[in-house]
PDB file of C-alpha atoms in Angstrom:
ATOM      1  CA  UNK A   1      15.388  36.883  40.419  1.00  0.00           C
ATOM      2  CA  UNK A   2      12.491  35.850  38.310  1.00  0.00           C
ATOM      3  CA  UNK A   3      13.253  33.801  35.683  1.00  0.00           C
ATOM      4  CA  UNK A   4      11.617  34.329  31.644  1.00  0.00           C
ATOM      5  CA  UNK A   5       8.247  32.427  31.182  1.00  0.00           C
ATOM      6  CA  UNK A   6       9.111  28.896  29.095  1.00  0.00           C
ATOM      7  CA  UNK A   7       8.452  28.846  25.721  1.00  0.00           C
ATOM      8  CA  UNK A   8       5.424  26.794  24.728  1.00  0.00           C
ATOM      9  CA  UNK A   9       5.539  24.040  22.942  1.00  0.00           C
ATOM     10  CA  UNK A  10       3.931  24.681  18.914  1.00  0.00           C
ATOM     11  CA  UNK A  11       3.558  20.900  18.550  1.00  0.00           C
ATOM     12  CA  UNK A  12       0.467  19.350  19.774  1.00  0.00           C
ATOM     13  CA  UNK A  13       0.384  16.446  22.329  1.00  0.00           C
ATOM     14  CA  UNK A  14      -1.730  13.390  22.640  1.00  0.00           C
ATOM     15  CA  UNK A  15      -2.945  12.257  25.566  1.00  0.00           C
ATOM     16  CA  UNK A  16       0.169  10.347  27.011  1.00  0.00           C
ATOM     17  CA  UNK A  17       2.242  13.440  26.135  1.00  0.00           C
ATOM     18  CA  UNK A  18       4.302  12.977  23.125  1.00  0.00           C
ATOM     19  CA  UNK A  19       3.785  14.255  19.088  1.00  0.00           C
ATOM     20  CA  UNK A  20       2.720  12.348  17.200  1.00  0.00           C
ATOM     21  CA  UNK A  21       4.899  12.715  13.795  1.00  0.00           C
ATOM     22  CA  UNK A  22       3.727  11.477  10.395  1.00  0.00           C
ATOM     23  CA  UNK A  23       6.308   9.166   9.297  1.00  0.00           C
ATOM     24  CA  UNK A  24       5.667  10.317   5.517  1.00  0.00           C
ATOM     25  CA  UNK A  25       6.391  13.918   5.815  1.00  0.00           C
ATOM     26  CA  UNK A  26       7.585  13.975   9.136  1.00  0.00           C
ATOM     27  CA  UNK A  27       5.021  16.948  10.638  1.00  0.00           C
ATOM     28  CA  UNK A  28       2.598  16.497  13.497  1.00  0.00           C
ATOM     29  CA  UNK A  29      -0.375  14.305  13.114  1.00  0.00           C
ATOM     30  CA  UNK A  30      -3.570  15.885  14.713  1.00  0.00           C
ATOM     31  CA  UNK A  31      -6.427  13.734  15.729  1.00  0.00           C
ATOM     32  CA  UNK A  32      -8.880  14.285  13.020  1.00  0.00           C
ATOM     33  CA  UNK A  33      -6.897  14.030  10.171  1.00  0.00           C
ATOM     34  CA  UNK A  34      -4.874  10.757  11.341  1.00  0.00           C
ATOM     35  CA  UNK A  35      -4.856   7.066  10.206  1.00  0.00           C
ATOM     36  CA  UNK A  36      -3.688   4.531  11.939  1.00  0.00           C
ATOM     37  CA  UNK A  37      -1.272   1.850  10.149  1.00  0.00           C
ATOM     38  CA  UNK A  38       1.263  -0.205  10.788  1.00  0.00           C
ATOM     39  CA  UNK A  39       1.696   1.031  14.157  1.00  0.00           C
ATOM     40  CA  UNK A  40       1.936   4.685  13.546  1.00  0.00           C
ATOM     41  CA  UNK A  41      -0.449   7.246  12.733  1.00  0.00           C
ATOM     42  CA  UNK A  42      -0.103   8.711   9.168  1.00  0.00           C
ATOM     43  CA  UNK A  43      -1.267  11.516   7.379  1.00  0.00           C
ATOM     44  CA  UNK A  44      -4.292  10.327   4.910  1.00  0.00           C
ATOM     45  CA  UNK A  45      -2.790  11.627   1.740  1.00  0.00           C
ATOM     46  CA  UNK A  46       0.408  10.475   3.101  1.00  0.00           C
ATOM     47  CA  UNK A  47      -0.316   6.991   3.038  1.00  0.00           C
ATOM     48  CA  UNK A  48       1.132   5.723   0.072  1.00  0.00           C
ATOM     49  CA  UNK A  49       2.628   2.695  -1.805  1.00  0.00           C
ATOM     50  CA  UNK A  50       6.391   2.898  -1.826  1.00  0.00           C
ATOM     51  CA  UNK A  51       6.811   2.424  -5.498  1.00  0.00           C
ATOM     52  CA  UNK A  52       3.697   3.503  -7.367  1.00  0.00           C
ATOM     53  CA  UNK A  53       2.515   6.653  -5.119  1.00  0.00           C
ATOM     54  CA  UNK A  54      -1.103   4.834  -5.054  1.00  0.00           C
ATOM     55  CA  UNK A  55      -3.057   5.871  -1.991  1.00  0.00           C
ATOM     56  CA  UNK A  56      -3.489   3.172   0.559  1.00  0.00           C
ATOM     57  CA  UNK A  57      -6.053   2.790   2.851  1.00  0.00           C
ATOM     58  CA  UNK A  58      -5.247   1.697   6.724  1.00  0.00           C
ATOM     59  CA  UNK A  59      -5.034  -2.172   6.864  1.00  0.00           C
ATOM     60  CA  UNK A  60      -5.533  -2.506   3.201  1.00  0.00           C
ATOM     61  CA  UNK A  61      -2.059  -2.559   1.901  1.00  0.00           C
ATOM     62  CA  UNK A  62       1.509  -4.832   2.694  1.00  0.00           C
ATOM     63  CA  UNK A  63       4.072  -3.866   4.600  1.00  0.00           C
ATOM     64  CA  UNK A  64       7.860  -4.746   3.737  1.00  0.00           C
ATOM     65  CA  UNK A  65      10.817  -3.221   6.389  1.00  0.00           C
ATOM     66  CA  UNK A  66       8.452  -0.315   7.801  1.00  0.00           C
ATOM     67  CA  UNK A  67       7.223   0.899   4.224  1.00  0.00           C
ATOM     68  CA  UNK A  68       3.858   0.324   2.789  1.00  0.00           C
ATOM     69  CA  UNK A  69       3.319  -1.193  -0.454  1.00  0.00           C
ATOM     70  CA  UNK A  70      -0.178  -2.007  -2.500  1.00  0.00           C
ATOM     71  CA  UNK A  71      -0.975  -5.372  -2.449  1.00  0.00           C
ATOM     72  CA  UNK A  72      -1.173  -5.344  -6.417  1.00  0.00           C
ATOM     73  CA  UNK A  73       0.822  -5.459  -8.312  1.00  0.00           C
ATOM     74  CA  UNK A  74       3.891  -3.360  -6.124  1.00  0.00           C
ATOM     75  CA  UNK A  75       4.053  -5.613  -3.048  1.00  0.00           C
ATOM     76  CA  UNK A  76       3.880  -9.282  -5.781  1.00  0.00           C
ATOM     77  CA  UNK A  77       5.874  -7.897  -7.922  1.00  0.00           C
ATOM     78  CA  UNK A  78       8.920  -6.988  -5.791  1.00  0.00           C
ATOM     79  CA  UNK A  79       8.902  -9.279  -2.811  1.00  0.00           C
ATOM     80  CA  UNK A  80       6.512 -11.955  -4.299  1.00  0.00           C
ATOM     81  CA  UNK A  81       7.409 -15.216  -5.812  1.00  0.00           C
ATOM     82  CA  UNK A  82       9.539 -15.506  -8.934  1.00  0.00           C
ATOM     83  CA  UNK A  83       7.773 -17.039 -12.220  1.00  0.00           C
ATOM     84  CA  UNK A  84       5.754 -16.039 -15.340  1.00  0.00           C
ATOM     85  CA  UNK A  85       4.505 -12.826 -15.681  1.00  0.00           C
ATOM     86  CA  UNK A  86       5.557 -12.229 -11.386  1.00  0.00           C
ATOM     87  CA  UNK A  87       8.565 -10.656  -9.846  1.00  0.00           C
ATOM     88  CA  UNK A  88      11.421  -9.754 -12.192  1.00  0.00           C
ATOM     89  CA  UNK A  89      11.244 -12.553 -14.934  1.00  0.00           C
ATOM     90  CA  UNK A  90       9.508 -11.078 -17.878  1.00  0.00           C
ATOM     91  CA  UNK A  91       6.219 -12.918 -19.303  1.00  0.00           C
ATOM     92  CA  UNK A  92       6.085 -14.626 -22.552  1.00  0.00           C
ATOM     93  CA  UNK A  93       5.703 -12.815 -25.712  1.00  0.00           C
ATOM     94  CA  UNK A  94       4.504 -14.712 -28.755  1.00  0.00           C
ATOM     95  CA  UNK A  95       5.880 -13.386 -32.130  1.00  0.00           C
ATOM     96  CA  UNK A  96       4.617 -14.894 -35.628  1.00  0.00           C
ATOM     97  CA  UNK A  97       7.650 -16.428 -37.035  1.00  0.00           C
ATOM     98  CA  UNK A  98       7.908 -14.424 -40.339  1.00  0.00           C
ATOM     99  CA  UNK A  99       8.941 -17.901 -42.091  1.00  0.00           C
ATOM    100  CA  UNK A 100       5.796 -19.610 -40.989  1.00  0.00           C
ATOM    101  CA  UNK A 101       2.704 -18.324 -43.171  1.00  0.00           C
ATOM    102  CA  UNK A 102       0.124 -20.905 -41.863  1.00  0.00           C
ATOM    103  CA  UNK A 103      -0.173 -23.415 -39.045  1.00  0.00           C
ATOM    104  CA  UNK A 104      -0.168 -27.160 -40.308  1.00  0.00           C
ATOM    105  CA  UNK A 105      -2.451 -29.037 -38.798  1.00  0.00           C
ATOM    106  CA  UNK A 106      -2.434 -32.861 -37.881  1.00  0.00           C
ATOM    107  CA  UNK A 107      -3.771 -35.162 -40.791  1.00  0.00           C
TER     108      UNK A 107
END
């Protein structure tokens, strides 16, 4: 009995024998189109911040549980320290108090 010819594989190989799958979209990263971060090789439009959609480029970015995130302001502003005008607090807005028409000054 001769048995059907195997179906070939569609998805590419590297060297070692396994796909390599963009973890962005999810479809097979071929060499010349590939860039390396956090472990893992990425599609280059598929590198992006987390929050803000900015392009990153490989090693130029944060990293927070297996997601990249620009340095500034995304990565500060979400997982940095809390304080003025950083993180979730707010900033300081100064308003003209509508009672005060001119600033005494000292004598």
């Amino acid at each position: 009995m001769v048995k059907p010819p195997a179906k070939a594989s569609t998805q590419m190989k590297t060297f070692a024998g396994e796909t390599s799958l963009c973890p962005g979209c999810g479809k097979v990263v071929y060499f010349a189109e590939k860039v390396m971060s956090m472990g893992r090789n990425w599609h280059r439009p598929c590198l992006r911040c987390d929050r803000c959609k900015k392009t990153l480029t490989s090693g130029g970015h944060a990293e927070h549980e297996g997601r990249p995130y620009c340095h500034v302001p995304c990565y500060g502003y979400l997982f940095g320290p809390k304080g003025v005008n950083i993180g979730d607090v707010g900033c300081y807005v100064y308003e003209k108090d509508s009672e005060q028409t001119e600033i005494s000054g000292l004598s």
